[in-house]
mmCIF file of C-alpha atoms and ligand atoms in Angstrom:
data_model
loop_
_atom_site.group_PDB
_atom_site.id
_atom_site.type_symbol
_atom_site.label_atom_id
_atom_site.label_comp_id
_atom_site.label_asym_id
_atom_site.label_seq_id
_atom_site.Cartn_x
_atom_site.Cartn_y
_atom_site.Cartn_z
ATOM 1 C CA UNK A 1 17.938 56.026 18.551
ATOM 2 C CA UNK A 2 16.694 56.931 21.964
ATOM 3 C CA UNK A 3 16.981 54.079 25.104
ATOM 4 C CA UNK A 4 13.129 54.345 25.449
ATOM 5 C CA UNK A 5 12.292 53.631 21.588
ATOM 6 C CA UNK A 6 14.356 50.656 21.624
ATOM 7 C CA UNK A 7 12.645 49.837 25.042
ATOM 8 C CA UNK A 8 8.773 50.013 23.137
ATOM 9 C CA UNK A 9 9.884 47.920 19.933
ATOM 10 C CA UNK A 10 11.664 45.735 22.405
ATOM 11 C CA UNK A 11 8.227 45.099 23.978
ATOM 12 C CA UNK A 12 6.001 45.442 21.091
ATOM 13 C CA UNK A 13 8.252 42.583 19.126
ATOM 14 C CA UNK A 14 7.274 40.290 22.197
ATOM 15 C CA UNK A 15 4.085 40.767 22.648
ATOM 16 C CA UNK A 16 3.778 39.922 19.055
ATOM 17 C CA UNK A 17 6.082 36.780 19.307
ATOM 18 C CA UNK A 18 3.929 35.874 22.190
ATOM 19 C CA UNK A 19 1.017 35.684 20.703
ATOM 20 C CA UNK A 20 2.145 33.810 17.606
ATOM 21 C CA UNK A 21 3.864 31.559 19.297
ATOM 22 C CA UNK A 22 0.621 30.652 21.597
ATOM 23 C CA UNK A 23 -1.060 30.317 18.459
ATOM 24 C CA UNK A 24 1.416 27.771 16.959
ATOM 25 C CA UNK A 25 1.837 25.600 20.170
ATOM 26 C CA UNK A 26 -1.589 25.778 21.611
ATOM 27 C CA UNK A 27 -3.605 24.463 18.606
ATOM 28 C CA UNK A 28 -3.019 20.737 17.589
ATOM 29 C CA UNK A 29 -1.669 21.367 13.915
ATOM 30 C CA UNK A 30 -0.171 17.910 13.307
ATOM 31 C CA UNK A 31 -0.880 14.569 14.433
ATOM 32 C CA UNK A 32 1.619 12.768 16.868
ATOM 33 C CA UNK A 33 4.135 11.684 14.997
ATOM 34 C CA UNK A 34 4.749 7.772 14.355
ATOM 35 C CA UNK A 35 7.781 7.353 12.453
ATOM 36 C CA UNK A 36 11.684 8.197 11.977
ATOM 37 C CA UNK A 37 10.634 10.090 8.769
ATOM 38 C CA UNK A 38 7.481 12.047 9.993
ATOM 39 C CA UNK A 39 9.616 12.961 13.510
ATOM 40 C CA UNK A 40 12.279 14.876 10.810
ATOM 41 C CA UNK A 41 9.603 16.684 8.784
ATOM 42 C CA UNK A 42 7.770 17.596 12.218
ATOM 43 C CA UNK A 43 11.755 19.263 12.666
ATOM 44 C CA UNK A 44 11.670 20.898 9.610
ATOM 45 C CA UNK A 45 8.445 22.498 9.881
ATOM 46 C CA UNK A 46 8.945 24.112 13.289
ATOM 47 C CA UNK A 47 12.203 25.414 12.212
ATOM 48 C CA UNK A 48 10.523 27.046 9.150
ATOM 49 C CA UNK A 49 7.597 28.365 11.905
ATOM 50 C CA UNK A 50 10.388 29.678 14.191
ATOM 51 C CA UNK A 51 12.010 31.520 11.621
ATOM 52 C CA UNK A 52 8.691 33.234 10.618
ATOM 53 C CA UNK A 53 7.534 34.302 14.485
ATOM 54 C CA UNK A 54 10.717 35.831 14.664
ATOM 55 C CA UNK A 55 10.772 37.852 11.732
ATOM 56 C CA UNK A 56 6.982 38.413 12.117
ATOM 57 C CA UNK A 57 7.661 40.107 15.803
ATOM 58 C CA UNK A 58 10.329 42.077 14.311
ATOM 59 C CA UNK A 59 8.051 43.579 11.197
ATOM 60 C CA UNK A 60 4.744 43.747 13.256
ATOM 61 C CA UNK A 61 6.784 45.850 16.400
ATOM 62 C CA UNK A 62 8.375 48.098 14.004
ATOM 63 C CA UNK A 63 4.822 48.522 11.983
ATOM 64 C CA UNK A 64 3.190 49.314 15.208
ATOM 65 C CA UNK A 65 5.910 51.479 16.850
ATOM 66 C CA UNK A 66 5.985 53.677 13.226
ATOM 67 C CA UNK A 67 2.424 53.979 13.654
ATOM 68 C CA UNK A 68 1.938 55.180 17.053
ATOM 69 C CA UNK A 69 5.267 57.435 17.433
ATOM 70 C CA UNK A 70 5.304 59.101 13.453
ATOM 71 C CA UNK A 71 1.149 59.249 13.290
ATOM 72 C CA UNK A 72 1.184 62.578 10.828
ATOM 73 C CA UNK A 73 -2.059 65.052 12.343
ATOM 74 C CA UNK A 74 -5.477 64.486 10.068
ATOM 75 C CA UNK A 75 -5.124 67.783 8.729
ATOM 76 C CA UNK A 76 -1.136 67.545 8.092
ATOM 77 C CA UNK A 77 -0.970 67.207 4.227
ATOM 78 C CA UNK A 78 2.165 67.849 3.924
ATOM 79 C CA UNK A 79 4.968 65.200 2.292
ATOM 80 C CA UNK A 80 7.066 63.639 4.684
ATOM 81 C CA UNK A 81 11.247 63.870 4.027
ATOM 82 C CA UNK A 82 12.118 62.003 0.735
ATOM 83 C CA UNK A 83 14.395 59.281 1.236
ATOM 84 C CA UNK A 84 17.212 57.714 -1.543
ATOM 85 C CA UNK A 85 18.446 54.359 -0.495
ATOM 86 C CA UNK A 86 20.363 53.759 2.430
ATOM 87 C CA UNK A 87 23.130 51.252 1.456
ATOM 88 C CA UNK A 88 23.615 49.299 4.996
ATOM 89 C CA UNK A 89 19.910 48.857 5.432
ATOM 90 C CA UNK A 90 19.777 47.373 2.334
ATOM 91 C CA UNK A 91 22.590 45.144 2.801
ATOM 92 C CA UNK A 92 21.146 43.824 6.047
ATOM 93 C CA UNK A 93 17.484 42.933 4.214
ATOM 94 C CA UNK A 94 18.984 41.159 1.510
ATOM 95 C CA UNK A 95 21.514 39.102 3.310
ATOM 96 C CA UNK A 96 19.424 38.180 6.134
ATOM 97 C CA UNK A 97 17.166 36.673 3.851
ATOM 98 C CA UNK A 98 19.466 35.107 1.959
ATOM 99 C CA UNK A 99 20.632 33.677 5.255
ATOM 100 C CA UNK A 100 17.542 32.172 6.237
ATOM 101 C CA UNK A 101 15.765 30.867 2.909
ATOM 102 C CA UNK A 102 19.221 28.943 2.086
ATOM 103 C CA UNK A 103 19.729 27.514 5.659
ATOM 104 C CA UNK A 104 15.756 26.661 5.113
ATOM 105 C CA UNK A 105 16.935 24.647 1.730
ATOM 106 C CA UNK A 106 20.031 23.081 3.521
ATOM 107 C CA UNK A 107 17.897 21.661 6.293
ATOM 108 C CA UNK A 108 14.757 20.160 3.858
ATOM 109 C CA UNK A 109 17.685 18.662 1.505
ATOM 110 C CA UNK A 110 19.047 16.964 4.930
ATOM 111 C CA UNK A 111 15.812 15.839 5.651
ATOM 112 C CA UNK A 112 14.391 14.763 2.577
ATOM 113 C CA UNK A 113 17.990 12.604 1.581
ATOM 114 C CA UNK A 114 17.333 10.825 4.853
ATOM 115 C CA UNK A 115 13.793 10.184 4.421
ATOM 116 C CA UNK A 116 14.249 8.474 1.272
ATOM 117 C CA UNK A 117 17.670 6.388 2.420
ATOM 118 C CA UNK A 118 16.702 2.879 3.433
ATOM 119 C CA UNK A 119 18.150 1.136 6.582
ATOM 120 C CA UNK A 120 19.119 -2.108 6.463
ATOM 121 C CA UNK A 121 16.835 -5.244 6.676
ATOM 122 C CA UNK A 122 14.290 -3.563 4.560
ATOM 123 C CA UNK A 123 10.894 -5.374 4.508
ATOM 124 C CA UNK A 124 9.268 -4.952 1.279
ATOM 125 C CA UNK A 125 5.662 -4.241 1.162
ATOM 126 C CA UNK A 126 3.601 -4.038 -2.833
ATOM 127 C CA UNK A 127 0.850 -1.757 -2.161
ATOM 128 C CA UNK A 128 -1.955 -2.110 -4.486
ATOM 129 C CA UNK A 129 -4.712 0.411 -4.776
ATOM 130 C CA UNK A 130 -7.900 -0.399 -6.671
ATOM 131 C CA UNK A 131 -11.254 1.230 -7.020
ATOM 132 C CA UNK A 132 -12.047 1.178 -3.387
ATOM 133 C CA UNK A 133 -9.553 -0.751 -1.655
ATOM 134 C CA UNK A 134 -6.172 -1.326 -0.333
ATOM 135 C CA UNK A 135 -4.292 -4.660 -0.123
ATOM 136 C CA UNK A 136 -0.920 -5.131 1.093
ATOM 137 C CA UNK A 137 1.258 -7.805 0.199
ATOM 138 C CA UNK A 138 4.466 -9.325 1.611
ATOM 139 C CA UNK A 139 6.790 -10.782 -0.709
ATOM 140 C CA UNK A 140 8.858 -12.256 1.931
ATOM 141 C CA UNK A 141 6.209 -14.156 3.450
ATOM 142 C CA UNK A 142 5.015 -15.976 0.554
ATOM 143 C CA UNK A 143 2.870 -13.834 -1.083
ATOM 144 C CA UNK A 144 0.784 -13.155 2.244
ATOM 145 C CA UNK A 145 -2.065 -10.618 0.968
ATOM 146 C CA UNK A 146 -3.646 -8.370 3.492
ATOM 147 C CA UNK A 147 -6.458 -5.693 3.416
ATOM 148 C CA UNK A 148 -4.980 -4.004 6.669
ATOM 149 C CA UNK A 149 -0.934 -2.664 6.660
ATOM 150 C CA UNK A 150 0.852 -4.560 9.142
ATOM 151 C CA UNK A 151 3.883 -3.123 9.900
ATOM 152 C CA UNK A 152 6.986 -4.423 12.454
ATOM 153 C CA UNK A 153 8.460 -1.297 14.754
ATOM 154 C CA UNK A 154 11.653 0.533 13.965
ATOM 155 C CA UNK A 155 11.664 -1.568 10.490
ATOM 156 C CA UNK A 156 13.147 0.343 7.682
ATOM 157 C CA UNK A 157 9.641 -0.548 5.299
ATOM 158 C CA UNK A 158 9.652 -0.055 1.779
ATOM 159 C CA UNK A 159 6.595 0.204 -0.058
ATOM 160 C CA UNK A 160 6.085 -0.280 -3.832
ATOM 161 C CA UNK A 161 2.922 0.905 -4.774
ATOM 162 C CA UNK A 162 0.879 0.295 -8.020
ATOM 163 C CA UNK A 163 -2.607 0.994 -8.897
ATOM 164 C CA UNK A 164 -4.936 -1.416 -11.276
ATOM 165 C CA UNK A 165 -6.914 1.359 -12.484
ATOM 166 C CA UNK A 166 -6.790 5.438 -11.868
ATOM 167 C CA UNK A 167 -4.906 7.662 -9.748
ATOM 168 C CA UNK A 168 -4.836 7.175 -5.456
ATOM 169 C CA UNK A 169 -2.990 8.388 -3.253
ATOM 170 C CA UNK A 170 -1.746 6.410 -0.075
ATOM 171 C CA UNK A 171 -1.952 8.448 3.202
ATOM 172 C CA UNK A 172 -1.555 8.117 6.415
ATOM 173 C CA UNK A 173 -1.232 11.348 8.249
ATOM 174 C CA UNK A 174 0.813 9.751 11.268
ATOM 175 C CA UNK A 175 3.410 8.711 8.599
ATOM 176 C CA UNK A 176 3.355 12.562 7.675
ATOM 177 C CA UNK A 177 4.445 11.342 3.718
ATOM 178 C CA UNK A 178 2.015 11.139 0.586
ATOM 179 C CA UNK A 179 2.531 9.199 -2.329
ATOM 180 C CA UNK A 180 0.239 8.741 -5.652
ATOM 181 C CA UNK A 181 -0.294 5.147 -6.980
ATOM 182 C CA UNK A 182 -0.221 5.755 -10.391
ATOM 183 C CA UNK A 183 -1.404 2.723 -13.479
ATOM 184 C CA UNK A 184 1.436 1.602 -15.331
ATOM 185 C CA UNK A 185 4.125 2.952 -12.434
ATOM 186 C CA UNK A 186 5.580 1.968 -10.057
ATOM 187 C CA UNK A 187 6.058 4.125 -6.669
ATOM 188 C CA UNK A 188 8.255 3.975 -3.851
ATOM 189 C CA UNK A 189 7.953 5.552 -0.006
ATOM 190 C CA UNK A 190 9.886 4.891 2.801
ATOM 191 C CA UNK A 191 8.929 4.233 6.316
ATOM 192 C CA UNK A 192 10.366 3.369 9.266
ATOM 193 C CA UNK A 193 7.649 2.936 12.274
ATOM 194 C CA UNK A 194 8.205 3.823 16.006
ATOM 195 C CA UNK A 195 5.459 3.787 17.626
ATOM 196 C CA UNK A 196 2.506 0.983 17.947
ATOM 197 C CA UNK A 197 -0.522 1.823 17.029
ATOM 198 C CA UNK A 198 -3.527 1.644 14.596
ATOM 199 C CA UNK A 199 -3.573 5.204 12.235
ATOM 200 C CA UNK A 200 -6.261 5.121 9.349
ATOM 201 C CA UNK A 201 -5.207 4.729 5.486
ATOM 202 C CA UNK A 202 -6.478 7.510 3.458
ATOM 203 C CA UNK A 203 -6.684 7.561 0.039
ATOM 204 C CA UNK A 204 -6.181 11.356 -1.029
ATOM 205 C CA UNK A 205 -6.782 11.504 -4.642
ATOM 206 C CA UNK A 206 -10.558 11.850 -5.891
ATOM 207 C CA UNK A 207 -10.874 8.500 -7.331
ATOM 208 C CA UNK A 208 -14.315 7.892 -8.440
ATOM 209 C CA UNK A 209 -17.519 7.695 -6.058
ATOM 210 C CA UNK A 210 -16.232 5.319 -3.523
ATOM 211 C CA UNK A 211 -13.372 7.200 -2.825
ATOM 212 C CA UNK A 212 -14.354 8.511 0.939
ATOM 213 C CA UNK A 213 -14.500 4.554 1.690
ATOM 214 C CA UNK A 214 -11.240 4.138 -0.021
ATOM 215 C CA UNK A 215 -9.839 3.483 3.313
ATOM 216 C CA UNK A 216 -8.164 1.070 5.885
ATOM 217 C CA UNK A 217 -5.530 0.823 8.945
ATOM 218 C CA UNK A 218 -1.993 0.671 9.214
ATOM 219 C CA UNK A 219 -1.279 -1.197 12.146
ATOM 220 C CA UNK A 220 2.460 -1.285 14.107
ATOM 221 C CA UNK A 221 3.354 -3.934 15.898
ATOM 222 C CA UNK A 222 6.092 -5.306 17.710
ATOM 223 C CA UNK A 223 8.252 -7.491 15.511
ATOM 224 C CA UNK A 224 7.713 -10.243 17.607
ATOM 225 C CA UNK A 225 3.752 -9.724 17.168
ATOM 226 C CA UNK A 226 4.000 -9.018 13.046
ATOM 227 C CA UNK A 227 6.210 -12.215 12.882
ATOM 228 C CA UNK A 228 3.537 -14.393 14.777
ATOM 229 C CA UNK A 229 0.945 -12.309 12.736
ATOM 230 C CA UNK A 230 2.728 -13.023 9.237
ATOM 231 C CA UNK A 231 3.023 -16.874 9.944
ATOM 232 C CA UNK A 232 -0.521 -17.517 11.447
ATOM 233 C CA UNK A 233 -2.314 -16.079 8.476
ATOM 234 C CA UNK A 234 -0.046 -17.870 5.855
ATOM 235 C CA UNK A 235 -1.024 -21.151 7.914
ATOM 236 C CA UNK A 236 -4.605 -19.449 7.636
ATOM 237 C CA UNK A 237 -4.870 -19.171 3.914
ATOM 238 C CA UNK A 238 -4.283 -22.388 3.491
ATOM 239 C CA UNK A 239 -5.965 -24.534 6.187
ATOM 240 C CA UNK A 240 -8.433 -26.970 5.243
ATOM 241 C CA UNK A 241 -10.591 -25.460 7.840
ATOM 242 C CA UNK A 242 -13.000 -23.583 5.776
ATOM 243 C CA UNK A 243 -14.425 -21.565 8.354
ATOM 244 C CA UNK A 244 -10.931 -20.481 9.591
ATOM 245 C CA UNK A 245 -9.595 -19.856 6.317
ATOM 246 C CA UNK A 246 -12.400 -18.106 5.021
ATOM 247 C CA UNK A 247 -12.866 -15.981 7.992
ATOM 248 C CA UNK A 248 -9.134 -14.937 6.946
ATOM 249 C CA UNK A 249 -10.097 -14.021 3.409
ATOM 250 C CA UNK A 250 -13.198 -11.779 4.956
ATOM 251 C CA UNK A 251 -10.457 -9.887 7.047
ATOM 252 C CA UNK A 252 -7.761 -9.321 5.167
ATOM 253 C CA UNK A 253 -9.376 -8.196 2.182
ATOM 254 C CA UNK A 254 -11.197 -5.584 4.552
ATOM 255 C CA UNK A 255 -14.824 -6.789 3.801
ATOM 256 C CA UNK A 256 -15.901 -5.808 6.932
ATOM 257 C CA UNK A 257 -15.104 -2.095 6.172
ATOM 258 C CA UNK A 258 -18.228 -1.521 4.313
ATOM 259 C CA UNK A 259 -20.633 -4.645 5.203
ATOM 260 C CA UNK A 260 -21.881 -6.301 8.189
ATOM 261 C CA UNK A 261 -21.309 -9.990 9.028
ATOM 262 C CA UNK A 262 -22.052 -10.714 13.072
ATOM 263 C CA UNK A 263 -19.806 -13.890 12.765
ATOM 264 C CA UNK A 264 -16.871 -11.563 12.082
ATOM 265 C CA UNK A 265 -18.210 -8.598 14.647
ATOM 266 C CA UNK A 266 -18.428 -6.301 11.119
ATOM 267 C CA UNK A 267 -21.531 -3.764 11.324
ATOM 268 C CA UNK A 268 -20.694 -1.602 8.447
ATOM 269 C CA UNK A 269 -23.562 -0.295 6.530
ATOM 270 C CA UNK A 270 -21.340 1.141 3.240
ATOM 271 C CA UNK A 271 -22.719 -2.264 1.122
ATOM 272 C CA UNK A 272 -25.033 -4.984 2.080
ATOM 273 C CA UNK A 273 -25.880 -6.675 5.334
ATOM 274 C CA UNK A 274 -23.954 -10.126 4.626
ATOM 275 C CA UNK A 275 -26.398 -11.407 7.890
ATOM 276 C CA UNK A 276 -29.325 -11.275 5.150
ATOM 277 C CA UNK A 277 -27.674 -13.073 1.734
ATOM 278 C CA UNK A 278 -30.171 -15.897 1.972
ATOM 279 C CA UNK A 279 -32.820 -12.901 1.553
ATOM 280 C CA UNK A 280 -30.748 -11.009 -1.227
ATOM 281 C CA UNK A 281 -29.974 -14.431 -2.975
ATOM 282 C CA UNK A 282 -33.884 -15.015 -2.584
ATOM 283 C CA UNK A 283 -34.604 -11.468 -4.339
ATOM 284 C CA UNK A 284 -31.673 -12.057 -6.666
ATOM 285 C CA UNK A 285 -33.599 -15.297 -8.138
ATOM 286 C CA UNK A 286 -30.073 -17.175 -7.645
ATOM 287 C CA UNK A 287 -29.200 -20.058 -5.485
ATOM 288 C CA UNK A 288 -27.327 -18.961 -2.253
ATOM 289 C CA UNK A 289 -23.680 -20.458 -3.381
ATOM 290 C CA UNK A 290 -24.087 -19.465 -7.253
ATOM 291 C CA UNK A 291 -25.149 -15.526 -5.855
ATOM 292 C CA UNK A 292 -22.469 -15.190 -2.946
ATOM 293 C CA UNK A 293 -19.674 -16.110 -5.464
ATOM 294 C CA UNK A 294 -21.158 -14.029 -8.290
ATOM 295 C CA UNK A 295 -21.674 -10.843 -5.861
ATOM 296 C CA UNK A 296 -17.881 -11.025 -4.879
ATOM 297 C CA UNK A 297 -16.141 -11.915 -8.332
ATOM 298 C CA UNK A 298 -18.715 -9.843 -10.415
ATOM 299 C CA UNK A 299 -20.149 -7.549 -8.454
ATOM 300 C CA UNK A 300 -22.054 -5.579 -10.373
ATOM 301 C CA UNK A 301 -23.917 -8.651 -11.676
ATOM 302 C CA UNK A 302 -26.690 -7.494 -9.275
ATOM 303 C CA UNK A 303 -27.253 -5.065 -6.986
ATOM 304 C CA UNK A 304 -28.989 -4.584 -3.939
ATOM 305 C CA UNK A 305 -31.508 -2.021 -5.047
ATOM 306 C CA UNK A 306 -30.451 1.037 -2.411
ATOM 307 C CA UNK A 307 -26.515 0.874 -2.606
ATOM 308 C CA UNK A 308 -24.326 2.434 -5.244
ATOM 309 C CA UNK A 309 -22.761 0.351 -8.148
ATOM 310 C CA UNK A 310 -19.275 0.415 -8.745
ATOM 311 C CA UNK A 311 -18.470 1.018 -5.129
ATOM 312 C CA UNK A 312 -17.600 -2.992 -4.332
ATOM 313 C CA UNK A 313 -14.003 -3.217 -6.133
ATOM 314 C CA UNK A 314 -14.411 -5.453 -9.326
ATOM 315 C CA UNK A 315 -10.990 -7.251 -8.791
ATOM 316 C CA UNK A 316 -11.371 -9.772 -6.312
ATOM 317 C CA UNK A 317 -12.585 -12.119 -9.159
ATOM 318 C CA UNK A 318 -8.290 -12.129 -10.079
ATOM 319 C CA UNK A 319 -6.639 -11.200 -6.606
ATOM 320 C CA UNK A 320 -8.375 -14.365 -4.907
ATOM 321 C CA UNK A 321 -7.014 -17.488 -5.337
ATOM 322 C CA UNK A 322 -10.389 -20.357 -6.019
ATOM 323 C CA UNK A 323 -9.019 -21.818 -2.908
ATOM 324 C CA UNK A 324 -9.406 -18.499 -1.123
ATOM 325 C CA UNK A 325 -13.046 -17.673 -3.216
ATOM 326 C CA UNK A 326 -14.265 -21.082 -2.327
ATOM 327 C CA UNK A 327 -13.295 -20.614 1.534
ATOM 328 C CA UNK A 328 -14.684 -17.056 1.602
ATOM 329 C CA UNK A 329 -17.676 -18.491 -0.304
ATOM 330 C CA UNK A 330 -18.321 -20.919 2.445
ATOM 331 C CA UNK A 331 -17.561 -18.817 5.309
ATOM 332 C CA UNK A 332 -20.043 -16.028 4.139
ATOM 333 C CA UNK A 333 -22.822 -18.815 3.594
ATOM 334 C CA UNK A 334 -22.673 -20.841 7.185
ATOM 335 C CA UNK A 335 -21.866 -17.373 8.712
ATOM 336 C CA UNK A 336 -25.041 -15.556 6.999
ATOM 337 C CA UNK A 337 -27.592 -18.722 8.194
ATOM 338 C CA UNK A 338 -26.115 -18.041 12.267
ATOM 339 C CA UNK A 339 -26.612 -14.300 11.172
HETATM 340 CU CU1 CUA B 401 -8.728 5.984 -4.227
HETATM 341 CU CU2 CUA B 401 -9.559 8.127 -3.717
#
């Protein structure tokens, strides 16, 4: 081979690497990652793009050399010079290959087996999904229920996730890892968070019609912040304060996500504006108390002519304690009259 031909592929190759590499760097293909295990599978996937700019520069500069130095003329119809194997070419292009898809399996298997190892001090979170709603409780705080993941940075976290009805899938893309919630199973995924922030919940799996509100926030903290967090809403739950405790209830069970209450500085417009119940109890033909506490533990009792059934979950009749219904009961009705 000539000085100059290795010169051109030389030159084609990076020009090609060049621009595939812009276009992998300068577009914003993954979110910031905000954990231990998302910061490995952000390493695994640039290896794996790495690998394929290189061998893409190498296969487009040779493509584009062979066409501009061996073009044939438009009337040559001749056949070009046959060709039967050449045995060290084809040793290269098997074991380079070889090379590089097995190193690709090493790496994953690395990454993956430390992914799913737990560190020590785990805090154990149950995740359970429901027709459209998260709620996160924590076992080691009494039973603490929340609508909104807390989680405690550079905790190893493990969460156990169940569903009460169809398939979901818990998401959040910061996190980088999926995992279904499946009825009658129980499902495990690992986190470990290290960075504070607030990244949305997703739920991933077409669940039924409110499935695009199927949503919430995973919150890190410091662990100083998620312990003073964990105890004040424990205290919370069960104050004799209505108004605090209820005003609890309507934020950890997410209410606010899809209605509006000014007392809690909600303006969602997914369900009913919870400002106006004396009006909807009025059109409901059911005293105020008697309709609030229906609406939440059966809501498709009556609804709001304008909003979709079945998008309020059903459950909250079971998951709330009476203590908790009668608080978020009370809260919603002095709240609604301020409204
Ligand atoms: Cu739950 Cu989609």
């Amino acid at each position: 081979m000539r000085r100059g031909s290795i010169a051109s592929l030389l030159g084609l190759g990076i020009v090609a690497g060049g621009i595939a590499a812009a276009v992998a760097l300068a577009l914003p293909w993954l979110p910031k990652p905000a954990s231990n295990e998302a910061g490995r599978i952000d390493f695994l996937f640039w290896f794996v793009i790495v690998i394929c700019i290189v061998v893409f520069a190498i296969v487009a500069a040779v493509l584009a050399y062979s066409i501009l130095r061996f073009r044939a003329d438009p009337d040559d119809d001749s056949d070009g010079p046959s060709i039967h194997g050449h045995t060290g070419l084809e040793i290269w292009w098997t074991l380079i290959p070889t090379i590089l898809v097995t190193s690709i399996g090493i790496v994953s298997a690395i990454v993956l087996a430390r992914d799913d190892a737990l560190g020590k001090n785990v805090l154990r979170v149950n995740v359970t999904a429901q027709q459209f709603a998260w709620s996160f409780s924590y076992p080691a705080s009494k039973g603490l229920t929340s609508g909104t993941l807390r989680l405690p940075r550079g905790r190893s976290v493990e969460l156990v996730l169940t569903s009460k009805d169809v398939i979901h899938s818990f998401w959040v893309s910061e996190f980088s890892q999926k995992q279904d919630t499946v009825p009658g199973m129980t499902t495990t995924l690992h986190i470990t968070p290290n960075r504070l922030g607030t990244f949305p919940v997703i739920c991933t799996e077409l669940c039924g019609l409110g499935h695009a509100v199927m949503r919430t926030e995973a919150i890190v903290m410091t662990p100083a912040a998620f312990d003073k967090w964990a105890s004040s809403q424990a205290k919370a739950v069960t104050s004799p304060n209505a108004g605090v405790a209820g005003a609890a209830v309507f934020k950890n069970n997410q209410c606010g996500a899809c209605h509006t209450l000014t007392a809690a500085g909600a303006s969602a417009t997914t369900g009913p504006d919870l400002d106006k119940l004396p009006t909807l109890a009025q059109k409901a033909g059911k005293p105020l108390p008697d309709f609030v506490r229906q609406s939440i533990a059966d809501p498709n009792a009556y609804i709001e002519p304008g909003f979709p059934k079945n998008v309020m979950p059903q459950t909250f009749g079971k998951s709330l304690s009476t203590q908790q219904l009668d608080a978020l009961v009370q809260y919603l009705i002095s709240s609604s009259k301020k409204g």
